[in-house]
Amino acid sequence: MISIGLTGWSDHDLLTVRKSKRLEDYSSHFPFVELDTSFYAIPPTKNIFSWIEKTPATFQFIPKAFQAMTLHKDWLKFFPTEQQMFEHYITIFEPMITANRIKTFLFQFPPYFDCTKEHVQYLRKVRQYMGELPIAIEFRHSSWYSDTNKENTLAFLTEEHFIHTVVDQPQTPGNSVPLIVKGTNDELTLFRLHGQNYEGWLDASGPNWREKRTLYDYSSSELDDFVTIIRQLETESKEVAVIFNNNSGGHAAKNAKQLQKKLQLTFDHLAPQQTELNLFEEDF
């Protein structure tokens, strides 16, 4: 099984007919979405229920872990204890968990989260805090995949029932990892596509660095390469979930539709699609 989704639902103008119903329009095209807002702030319960109500019963979310949960910030700034932070996060998402609306939780660690004994122990704590919930791990420090550590990293992810996030990104020094085509979980592998904007990734400064980083339009030949990778990953997990995060220029939705056509995929049980978008579909 192969599924395709995008990061967020608010910035994909190609999919939007009704600005007041962006999520509903999005869910008429793709079966899941990466929820990136939960990285910046844990959402209120009312938002969780609203997102559930606006989407089909089979539609799923991939919430990103709150930034203090991935050590981007100190949890002391937000919660009395580390454990309370994790408990609160899980409680907030409980309605989605109960309704089988969570595909996995995504823990994207920062570039300074390198392969050390301390950080391996932290990952064990994450598993303990999150229990048996599905967790995808994305690294940003290349030491996890060095010649010395690569096999141990993949074995550790397998042992802890973590889902490996295979990453496509520019190979910039200090904040990137190589594309390692390997699944570590029988149920799911993530394939997260950030684009190949080398200069954007290299310059992680300035007010608009996030916009520069994901400004990239994948070529048809690059998407063909992804088809080969996805087919290989499909032999290692029941599902490969492909996430396009290259949306600074609005390319994610277009590239996702192109890949869907190359893979000859159809997604069932989507929300009703607006008539205006039928013409748009013919372009892919």
PDB file of C-alpha atoms in Angstrom:
ATOM      1  CA  MET A   1       0.000   0.000   0.000  1.00  0.00           C
ATOM      2  CA  ILE A   2       1.266   3.450  -0.925  1.00  0.00           C
ATOM      3  CA  SER A   3      -0.279   6.677   0.320  1.00  0.00           C
ATOM      4  CA  ILE A   4       0.593  10.289  -0.424  1.00  0.00           C
ATOM      5  CA  GLY A   5       0.076  13.437   1.622  1.00  0.00           C
ATOM      6  CA  LEU A   6       1.388  16.958   2.121  1.00  0.00           C
ATOM      7  CA  THR A   7       2.638  19.041   5.014  1.00  0.00           C
ATOM      8  CA  GLY A   8      -0.316  21.082   6.221  1.00  0.00           C
ATOM      9  CA  TRP A   9      -3.465  21.945   4.312  1.00  0.00           C
ATOM     10  CA  SER A  10      -3.477  25.754   4.353  1.00  0.00           C
ATOM     11  CA  ASP A  11      -0.838  26.581   1.738  1.00  0.00           C
ATOM     12  CA  HIS A  12      -1.873  24.458  -1.232  1.00  0.00           C
ATOM     13  CA  ASP A  13      -3.765  26.834  -3.473  1.00  0.00           C
ATOM     14  CA  LEU A  14      -4.032  24.254  -6.265  1.00  0.00           C
ATOM     15  CA  LEU A  15      -6.291  22.156  -4.046  1.00  0.00           C
ATOM     16  CA  THR A  16      -8.370  24.941  -2.576  1.00  0.00           C
ATOM     17  CA  VAL A  17     -11.747  25.949  -3.951  1.00  0.00           C
ATOM     18  CA  ARG A  18     -13.225  27.341  -0.724  1.00  0.00           C
ATOM     19  CA  LYS A  19     -10.781  29.339   1.405  1.00  0.00           C
ATOM     20  CA  SER A  20     -12.975  28.804   4.451  1.00  0.00           C
ATOM     21  CA  LYS A  21     -12.846  25.029   3.935  1.00  0.00           C
ATOM     22  CA  ARG A  22      -9.235  24.311   3.043  1.00  0.00           C
ATOM     23  CA  LEU A  23      -9.068  21.118   5.080  1.00  0.00           C
ATOM     24  CA  GLU A  24     -12.258  19.768   3.519  1.00  0.00           C
ATOM     25  CA  ASP A  25     -10.920  20.527   0.032  1.00  0.00           C
ATOM     26  CA  TYR A  26      -7.565  18.980   0.876  1.00  0.00           C
ATOM     27  CA  SER A  27      -9.189  15.783   2.151  1.00  0.00           C
ATOM     28  CA  SER A  28     -10.922  15.333  -1.199  1.00  0.00           C
ATOM     29  CA  HIS A  29      -7.492  14.711  -2.766  1.00  0.00           C
ATOM     30  CA  PHE A  30      -5.262  12.941  -0.263  1.00  0.00           C
ATOM     31  CA  PRO A  31      -5.892  10.373   2.513  1.00  0.00           C
ATOM     32  CA  PHE A  32      -3.657  11.938   5.179  1.00  0.00           C
ATOM     33  CA  VAL A  33      -1.878  15.142   6.136  1.00  0.00           C
ATOM     34  CA  GLU A  34       1.180  15.994   8.176  1.00  0.00           C
ATOM     35  CA  LEU A  35       0.074  18.245  11.036  1.00  0.00           C
ATOM     36  CA  ASP A  36       3.011  20.600  11.476  1.00  0.00           C
ATOM     37  CA  THR A  37       1.314  23.170  13.716  1.00  0.00           C
ATOM     38  CA  SER A  38       1.609  20.799  16.690  1.00  0.00           C
ATOM     39  CA  PHE A  39       5.385  21.309  16.556  1.00  0.00           C
ATOM     40  CA  TYR A  40       5.043  24.990  17.440  1.00  0.00           C
ATOM     41  CA  ALA A  41       2.241  24.627  19.990  1.00  0.00           C
ATOM     42  CA  ILE A  42       0.148  21.747  21.291  1.00  0.00           C
ATOM     43  CA  PRO A  43      -3.316  22.465  19.848  1.00  0.00           C
ATOM     44  CA  PRO A  44      -6.418  22.884  22.003  1.00  0.00           C
ATOM     45  CA  THR A  45      -8.875  19.996  22.206  1.00  0.00           C
ATOM     46  CA  LYS A  46     -11.495  21.942  20.243  1.00  0.00           C
ATOM     47  CA  ASN A  47      -9.180  21.988  17.237  1.00  0.00           C
ATOM     48  CA  ILE A  48      -8.732  18.226  17.382  1.00  0.00           C
ATOM     49  CA  PHE A  49     -12.495  17.644  17.309  1.00  0.00           C
ATOM     50  CA  SER A  50     -12.928  20.212  14.541  1.00  0.00           C
ATOM     51  CA  TRP A  51     -10.341  18.515  12.309  1.00  0.00           C
ATOM     52  CA  ILE A  52     -11.958  15.144  12.905  1.00  0.00           C
ATOM     53  CA  GLU A  53     -15.399  16.475  12.022  1.00  0.00           C
ATOM     54  CA  LYS A  54     -14.197  18.146   8.825  1.00  0.00           C
ATOM     55  CA  THR A  55     -12.620  15.031   7.314  1.00  0.00           C
ATOM     56  CA  PRO A  56     -13.799  11.570   6.232  1.00  0.00           C
ATOM     57  CA  ALA A  57     -13.780   8.770   8.786  1.00  0.00           C
ATOM     58  CA  THR A  58     -10.763   7.123   7.121  1.00  0.00           C
ATOM     59  CA  PHE A  59      -8.697  10.315   6.838  1.00  0.00           C
ATOM     60  CA  GLN A  60      -5.570  10.294   9.029  1.00  0.00           C
ATOM     61  CA  PHE A  61      -3.138  12.774  10.535  1.00  0.00           C
ATOM     62  CA  ILE A  62       0.606  12.665  11.183  1.00  0.00           C
ATOM     63  CA  PRO A  63       1.089  15.125  14.048  1.00  0.00           C
ATOM     64  CA  LYS A  64       4.589  16.413  14.595  1.00  0.00           C
ATOM     65  CA  ALA A  65       5.858  16.156  18.143  1.00  0.00           C
ATOM     66  CA  PHE A  66       5.889  19.403  20.110  1.00  0.00           C
ATOM     67  CA  GLN A  67       9.245  21.169  19.799  1.00  0.00           C
ATOM     68  CA  ALA A  68      10.243  20.577  23.436  1.00  0.00           C
ATOM     69  CA  MET A  69       9.559  16.859  22.988  1.00  0.00           C
ATOM     70  CA  THR A  70      12.258  16.779  20.298  1.00  0.00           C
ATOM     71  CA  LEU A  71      14.682  18.959  22.296  1.00  0.00           C
ATOM     72  CA  HIS A  72      14.407  21.959  20.017  1.00  0.00           C
ATOM     73  CA  LYS A  73      13.508  23.858  23.202  1.00  0.00           C
ATOM     74  CA  ASP A  74      13.739  23.214  26.927  1.00  0.00           C
ATOM     75  CA  TRP A  75      10.580  21.596  28.334  1.00  0.00           C
ATOM     76  CA  LEU A  76      11.047  23.616  31.565  1.00  0.00           C
ATOM     77  CA  LYS A  77       9.735  26.640  29.679  1.00  0.00           C
ATOM     78  CA  PHE A  78       6.387  24.931  29.165  1.00  0.00           C
ATOM     79  CA  PHE A  79       5.715  22.171  31.734  1.00  0.00           C
ATOM     80  CA  PRO A  80       6.637  21.321  35.334  1.00  0.00           C
ATOM     81  CA  THR A  81       8.061  17.941  34.283  1.00  0.00           C
ATOM     82  CA  GLU A  82       9.053  16.180  31.104  1.00  0.00           C
ATOM     83  CA  GLN A  83       6.569  13.396  31.796  1.00  0.00           C
ATOM     84  CA  GLN A  84       3.688  15.862  32.183  1.00  0.00           C
ATOM     85  CA  MET A  85       4.534  17.331  28.792  1.00  0.00           C
ATOM     86  CA  PHE A  86       4.222  13.938  27.113  1.00  0.00           C
ATOM     87  CA  GLU A  87       1.074  13.068  29.067  1.00  0.00           C
ATOM     88  CA  HIS A  88      -0.574  16.342  28.076  1.00  0.00           C
ATOM     89  CA  TYR A  89       0.330  15.853  24.422  1.00  0.00           C
ATOM     90  CA  ILE A  90      -1.133  12.347  24.362  1.00  0.00           C
ATOM     91  CA  THR A  91      -4.270  13.465  26.189  1.00  0.00           C
ATOM     92  CA  ILE A  92      -4.870  16.221  23.641  1.00  0.00           C
ATOM     93  CA  PHE A  93      -4.625  13.768  20.743  1.00  0.00           C
ATOM     94  CA  GLU A  94      -6.632  11.023  22.458  1.00  0.00           C
ATOM     95  CA  PRO A  95      -9.774  11.674  20.342  1.00  0.00           C
ATOM     96  CA  MET A  96      -7.757  11.070  17.176  1.00  0.00           C
ATOM     97  CA  ILE A  97      -6.054   8.036  18.672  1.00  0.00           C
ATOM     98  CA  THR A  98      -9.380   6.503  19.697  1.00  0.00           C
ATOM     99  CA  ALA A  99     -10.912   7.174  16.279  1.00  0.00           C
ATOM    100  CA  ASN A 100      -7.922   5.616  14.454  1.00  0.00           C
ATOM    101  CA  ARG A 101      -7.145   8.976  12.893  1.00  0.00           C
ATOM    102  CA  ILE A 102      -3.407   8.903  13.717  1.00  0.00           C
ATOM    103  CA  LYS A 103      -1.160   7.322  11.104  1.00  0.00           C
ATOM    104  CA  THR A 104       1.907   7.993  13.234  1.00  0.00           C
ATOM    105  CA  PHE A 105       3.438  10.704  15.384  1.00  0.00           C
ATOM    106  CA  LEU A 106       6.488  12.297  13.751  1.00  0.00           C
ATOM    107  CA  PHE A 107       9.496  13.091  15.933  1.00  0.00           C
ATOM    108  CA  GLN A 108      11.803  15.253  13.830  1.00  0.00           C
ATOM    109  CA  PHE A 109      14.990  15.908  15.774  1.00  0.00           C
ATOM    110  CA  PRO A 110      17.247  18.942  15.317  1.00  0.00           C
ATOM    111  CA  PRO A 111      20.646  18.946  13.585  1.00  0.00           C
ATOM    112  CA  TYR A 112      22.442  18.983  16.950  1.00  0.00           C
ATOM    113  CA  PHE A 113      20.719  15.765  18.067  1.00  0.00           C
ATOM    114  CA  ASP A 114      23.665  13.564  17.185  1.00  0.00           C
ATOM    115  CA  CYS A 115      24.308   9.867  17.744  1.00  0.00           C
ATOM    116  CA  THR A 116      25.431   9.721  21.371  1.00  0.00           C
ATOM    117  CA  LYS A 117      24.609   7.438  24.265  1.00  0.00           C
ATOM    118  CA  GLU A 118      22.671  10.273  25.892  1.00  0.00           C
ATOM    119  CA  HIS A 119      20.466  10.735  22.840  1.00  0.00           C
ATOM    120  CA  VAL A 120      19.918   7.015  22.391  1.00  0.00           C
ATOM    121  CA  GLN A 121      18.696   6.942  25.991  1.00  0.00           C
ATOM    122  CA  TYR A 122      16.390   9.850  25.262  1.00  0.00           C
ATOM    123  CA  LEU A 123      14.847   7.927  22.384  1.00  0.00           C
ATOM    124  CA  ARG A 124      14.214   5.055  24.794  1.00  0.00           C
ATOM    125  CA  LYS A 125      12.438   7.528  27.089  1.00  0.00           C
ATOM    126  CA  VAL A 126      10.329   8.732  24.181  1.00  0.00           C
ATOM    127  CA  ARG A 127       9.199   5.170  23.571  1.00  0.00           C
ATOM    128  CA  GLN A 128       8.436   4.748  27.267  1.00  0.00           C
ATOM    129  CA  TYR A 129       6.430   7.984  27.442  1.00  0.00           C
ATOM    130  CA  MET A 130       4.508   7.262  24.225  1.00  0.00           C
ATOM    131  CA  GLY A 131       3.793   3.622  25.043  1.00  0.00           C
ATOM    132  CA  GLU A 132       2.747   1.553  22.032  1.00  0.00           C
ATOM    133  CA  LEU A 133       1.688   4.511  19.921  1.00  0.00           C
ATOM    134  CA  PRO A 134       3.234   4.610  16.422  1.00  0.00           C
ATOM    135  CA  ILE A 135       6.290   6.876  16.293  1.00  0.00           C
ATOM    136  CA  ALA A 136       8.280   7.902  13.226  1.00  0.00           C
ATOM    137  CA  ILE A 137      11.813   9.152  13.771  1.00  0.00           C
ATOM    138  CA  GLU A 138      13.517  11.679  11.500  1.00  0.00           C
ATOM    139  CA  PHE A 139      17.145  12.549  12.127  1.00  0.00           C
ATOM    140  CA  ARG A 140      18.973  15.644  10.913  1.00  0.00           C
ATOM    141  CA  HIS A 141      22.504  14.726  12.036  1.00  0.00           C
ATOM    142  CA  SER A 142      24.504  12.488   9.718  1.00  0.00           C
ATOM    143  CA  SER A 143      26.271  10.676  12.575  1.00  0.00           C
ATOM    144  CA  TRP A 144      23.287   8.337  12.897  1.00  0.00           C
ATOM    145  CA  TYR A 145      24.124   6.995   9.433  1.00  0.00           C
ATOM    146  CA  SER A 146      27.903   6.985   9.568  1.00  0.00           C
ATOM    147  CA  ASP A 147      29.729   3.832   8.522  1.00  0.00           C
ATOM    148  CA  THR A 148      30.167   3.002  12.207  1.00  0.00           C
ATOM    149  CA  ASN A 149      26.603   3.727  13.346  1.00  0.00           C
ATOM    150  CA  LYS A 150      24.287   3.106  10.394  1.00  0.00           C
ATOM    151  CA  GLU A 151      23.483  -0.568  10.986  1.00  0.00           C
ATOM    152  CA  ASN A 152      23.196  -0.049  14.749  1.00  0.00           C
ATOM    153  CA  THR A 153      20.848   2.892  14.199  1.00  0.00           C
ATOM    154  CA  LEU A 154      18.545   0.885  11.950  1.00  0.00           C
ATOM    155  CA  ALA A 155      18.654  -2.090  14.327  1.00  0.00           C
ATOM    156  CA  PHE A 156      17.813   0.181  17.258  1.00  0.00           C
ATOM    157  CA  LEU A 157      14.849   1.710  15.429  1.00  0.00           C
ATOM    158  CA  THR A 158      13.614  -1.797  14.641  1.00  0.00           C
ATOM    159  CA  GLU A 159      14.077  -2.970  18.223  1.00  0.00           C
ATOM    160  CA  GLU A 160      12.105  -0.043  19.634  1.00  0.00           C
ATOM    161  CA  HIS A 161       9.365  -0.409  16.965  1.00  0.00           C
ATOM    162  CA  PHE A 162      10.155   3.045  15.617  1.00  0.00           C
ATOM    163  CA  ILE A 163       9.195   3.928  12.054  1.00  0.00           C
ATOM    164  CA  HIS A 164      12.121   5.023   9.924  1.00  0.00           C
ATOM    165  CA  THR A 165      11.675   8.296   8.075  1.00  0.00           C
ATOM    166  CA  VAL A 166      13.517   8.073   4.781  1.00  0.00           C
ATOM    167  CA  VAL A 167      14.503  11.605   3.792  1.00  0.00           C
ATOM    168  CA  ASP A 168      15.187  13.356   0.510  1.00  0.00           C
ATOM    169  CA  GLN A 169      17.041  16.615   1.107  1.00  0.00           C
ATOM    170  CA  PRO A 170      20.176  18.427  -0.090  1.00  0.00           C
ATOM    171  CA  GLN A 171      23.419  17.076   1.345  1.00  0.00           C
ATOM    172  CA  THR A 172      24.444  20.265   3.114  1.00  0.00           C
ATOM    173  CA  PRO A 173      27.066  20.161   5.875  1.00  0.00           C
ATOM    174  CA  GLY A 174      25.782  20.108   9.445  1.00  0.00           C
ATOM    175  CA  ASN A 175      22.033  19.748   8.957  1.00  0.00           C
ATOM    176  CA  SER A 176      21.319  16.867   6.599  1.00  0.00           C
ATOM    177  CA  VAL A 177      21.234  13.086   6.444  1.00  0.00           C
ATOM    178  CA  PRO A 178      21.743  10.773   3.469  1.00  0.00           C
ATOM    179  CA  LEU A 179      18.851   9.033   1.771  1.00  0.00           C
ATOM    180  CA  ILE A 180      18.815   5.600   3.418  1.00  0.00           C
ATOM    181  CA  VAL A 181      16.299   3.340   1.685  1.00  0.00           C
ATOM    182  CA  LYS A 182      15.412   1.042   4.561  1.00  0.00           C
ATOM    183  CA  GLY A 183      12.269   0.305   6.538  1.00  0.00           C
ATOM    184  CA  THR A 184      12.427  -0.580  10.234  1.00  0.00           C
ATOM    185  CA  ASN A 185       8.757  -1.216  10.945  1.00  0.00           C
ATOM    186  CA  ASP A 186       6.552  -3.892   9.385  1.00  0.00           C
ATOM    187  CA  GLU A 187       3.517  -1.614   9.368  1.00  0.00           C
ATOM    188  CA  LEU A 188       4.781   1.708   8.026  1.00  0.00           C
ATOM    189  CA  THR A 189       7.700   3.613   6.507  1.00  0.00           C
ATOM    190  CA  LEU A 190       7.679   7.372   5.912  1.00  0.00           C
ATOM    191  CA  PHE A 191       9.309   8.910   2.862  1.00  0.00           C
ATOM    192  CA  ARG A 192       9.567  12.642   3.516  1.00  0.00           C
ATOM    193  CA  LEU A 193      10.518  14.889   0.599  1.00  0.00           C
ATOM    194  CA  HIS A 194      11.977  18.290   1.433  1.00  0.00           C
ATOM    195  CA  GLY A 195      13.202  19.264  -2.032  1.00  0.00           C
ATOM    196  CA  GLN A 196      16.773  19.807  -3.210  1.00  0.00           C
ATOM    197  CA  ASN A 197      17.266  23.532  -2.670  1.00  0.00           C
ATOM    198  CA  TYR A 198      20.916  23.343  -1.619  1.00  0.00           C
ATOM    199  CA  GLU A 199      21.384  27.080  -1.065  1.00  0.00           C
ATOM    200  CA  GLY A 200      18.176  27.279   0.929  1.00  0.00           C
ATOM    201  CA  TRP A 201      19.294  24.515   3.274  1.00  0.00           C
ATOM    202  CA  LEU A 202      22.826  25.864   3.489  1.00  0.00           C
ATOM    203  CA  ASP A 203      21.720  29.309   4.637  1.00  0.00           C
ATOM    204  CA  ALA A 204      19.676  28.593   7.768  1.00  0.00           C
ATOM    205  CA  SER A 205      19.602  32.256   8.786  1.00  0.00           C
ATOM    206  CA  GLY A 206      17.478  35.284   8.138  1.00  0.00           C
ATOM    207  CA  PRO A 207      13.739  35.809   8.624  1.00  0.00           C
ATOM    208  CA  ASN A 208      12.673  33.750   5.612  1.00  0.00           C
ATOM    209  CA  TRP A 209      15.001  30.746   5.865  1.00  0.00           C
ATOM    210  CA  ARG A 210      12.126  28.259   6.150  1.00  0.00           C
ATOM    211  CA  GLU A 211      10.549  29.574   2.971  1.00  0.00           C
ATOM    212  CA  LYS A 212      13.859  29.371   1.098  1.00  0.00           C
ATOM    213  CA  ARG A 213      14.585  25.876   2.349  1.00  0.00           C
ATOM    214  CA  THR A 214      11.499  24.196   0.890  1.00  0.00           C
ATOM    215  CA  LEU A 215      11.394  26.171  -2.374  1.00  0.00           C
ATOM    216  CA  TYR A 216      11.787  23.397  -4.918  1.00  0.00           C
ATOM    217  CA  ASP A 217       9.920  21.821  -7.828  1.00  0.00           C
ATOM    218  CA  TYR A 218      10.779  18.150  -8.393  1.00  0.00           C
ATOM    219  CA  SER A 219      11.409  17.182 -12.016  1.00  0.00           C
ATOM    220  CA  SER A 220       9.698  14.274 -13.721  1.00  0.00           C
ATOM    221  CA  SER A 221      12.933  12.267 -13.690  1.00  0.00           C
ATOM    222  CA  GLU A 222      13.387  12.870  -9.956  1.00  0.00           C
ATOM    223  CA  LEU A 223       9.869  11.629  -9.361  1.00  0.00           C
ATOM    224  CA  ASP A 224      10.681   8.555 -11.468  1.00  0.00           C
ATOM    225  CA  ASP A 225      13.597   7.870  -9.111  1.00  0.00           C
ATOM    226  CA  PHE A 226      11.205   8.108  -6.177  1.00  0.00           C
ATOM    227  CA  VAL A 227       8.941   5.492  -7.761  1.00  0.00           C
ATOM    228  CA  THR A 228      11.850   3.037  -7.683  1.00  0.00           C
ATOM    229  CA  ILE A 229      12.615   3.879  -4.042  1.00  0.00           C
ATOM    230  CA  ILE A 230       8.972   3.572  -3.012  1.00  0.00           C
ATOM    231  CA  ARG A 231       8.643   0.183  -4.685  1.00  0.00           C
ATOM    232  CA  GLN A 232      11.643  -1.045  -2.717  1.00  0.00           C
ATOM    233  CA  LEU A 233      10.286   0.308   0.569  1.00  0.00           C
ATOM    234  CA  GLU A 234       6.933  -1.293  -0.213  1.00  0.00           C
ATOM    235  CA  THR A 235       8.575  -4.708   0.125  1.00  0.00           C
ATOM    236  CA  GLU A 236       9.622  -3.893   3.703  1.00  0.00           C
ATOM    237  CA  SER A 237       6.444  -2.372   5.175  1.00  0.00           C
ATOM    238  CA  LYS A 238       2.720  -2.806   4.683  1.00  0.00           C
ATOM    239  CA  GLU A 239       2.435   0.902   3.898  1.00  0.00           C
ATOM    240  CA  VAL A 240       4.749   3.571   2.528  1.00  0.00           C
ATOM    241  CA  ALA A 241       3.490   7.077   3.294  1.00  0.00           C
ATOM    242  CA  VAL A 242       5.041   9.740   1.061  1.00  0.00           C
ATOM    243  CA  ILE A 243       5.028  13.313   2.390  1.00  0.00           C
ATOM    244  CA  PHE A 244       5.796  16.309   0.175  1.00  0.00           C
ATOM    245  CA  ASN A 245       7.204  19.199   2.215  1.00  0.00           C
ATOM    246  CA  ASN A 246       8.461  21.312  -0.717  1.00  0.00           C
ATOM    247  CA  ASN A 247       5.733  23.907  -0.611  1.00  0.00           C
ATOM    248  CA  SER A 248       7.379  27.328  -0.376  1.00  0.00           C
ATOM    249  CA  GLY A 249       6.529  27.895  -4.031  1.00  0.00           C
ATOM    250  CA  GLY A 250       3.349  25.838  -4.027  1.00  0.00           C
ATOM    251  CA  HIS A 251       4.999  22.837  -5.672  1.00  0.00           C
ATOM    252  CA  ALA A 252       4.064  20.126  -3.164  1.00  0.00           C
ATOM    253  CA  ALA A 253       0.505  19.548  -4.380  1.00  0.00           C
ATOM    254  CA  LYS A 254       1.547  19.501  -8.034  1.00  0.00           C
ATOM    255  CA  ASN A 255       4.433  17.096  -7.416  1.00  0.00           C
ATOM    256  CA  ALA A 256       2.224  14.851  -5.287  1.00  0.00           C
ATOM    257  CA  LYS A 257      -0.352  14.629  -8.063  1.00  0.00           C
ATOM    258  CA  GLN A 258       2.377  13.858 -10.585  1.00  0.00           C
ATOM    259  CA  LEU A 259       3.767  11.079  -8.405  1.00  0.00           C
ATOM    260  CA  GLN A 260       0.277   9.694  -7.826  1.00  0.00           C
ATOM    261  CA  LYS A 261      -0.192   9.466 -11.594  1.00  0.00           C
ATOM    262  CA  LYS A 262       3.186   7.774 -12.088  1.00  0.00           C
ATOM    263  CA  LEU A 263       2.306   5.204  -9.426  1.00  0.00           C
ATOM    264  CA  GLN A 264      -1.201   4.800 -10.888  1.00  0.00           C
ATOM    265  CA  LEU A 265      -2.741   5.278  -7.456  1.00  0.00           C
ATOM    266  CA  THR A 266      -6.331   5.981  -6.563  1.00  0.00           C
ATOM    267  CA  PHE A 267      -7.386   6.808  -3.022  1.00  0.00           C
ATOM    268  CA  ASP A 268     -10.727   5.578  -1.733  1.00  0.00           C
ATOM    269  CA  HIS A 269     -13.134   7.184   0.725  1.00  0.00           C
ATOM    270  CA  LEU A 270     -11.996  10.753   0.146  1.00  0.00           C
ATOM    271  CA  ALA A 271     -14.207  13.761   0.773  1.00  0.00           C
ATOM    272  CA  PRO A 272     -16.447  14.812  -2.133  1.00  0.00           C
ATOM    273  CA  GLN A 273     -14.418  16.810  -4.623  1.00  0.00           C
ATOM    274  CA  GLN A 274     -15.649  20.163  -5.838  1.00  0.00           C
ATOM    275  CA  THR A 275     -16.607  20.349  -9.518  1.00  0.00           C
ATOM    276  CA  GLU A 276     -14.173  23.189 -10.205  1.00  0.00           C
ATOM    277  CA  LEU A 277     -11.225  20.928  -9.441  1.00  0.00           C
ATOM    278  CA  ASN A 278     -12.097  18.302 -12.043  1.00  0.00           C
ATOM    279  CA  LEU A 279     -10.536  20.520 -14.698  1.00  0.00           C
ATOM    280  CA  PHE A 280      -7.435  20.943 -12.575  1.00  0.00           C
ATOM    281  CA  GLU A 281      -7.038  17.163 -12.291  1.00  0.00           C
ATOM    282  CA  GLU A 282      -6.655  16.818 -16.055  1.00  0.00           C
ATOM    283  CA  ASP A 283      -3.363  18.724 -15.941  1.00  0.00           C
ATOM    284  CA  PHE A 284      -1.559  15.852 -14.231  1.00  0.00           C
TER     285      PHE A 284
END
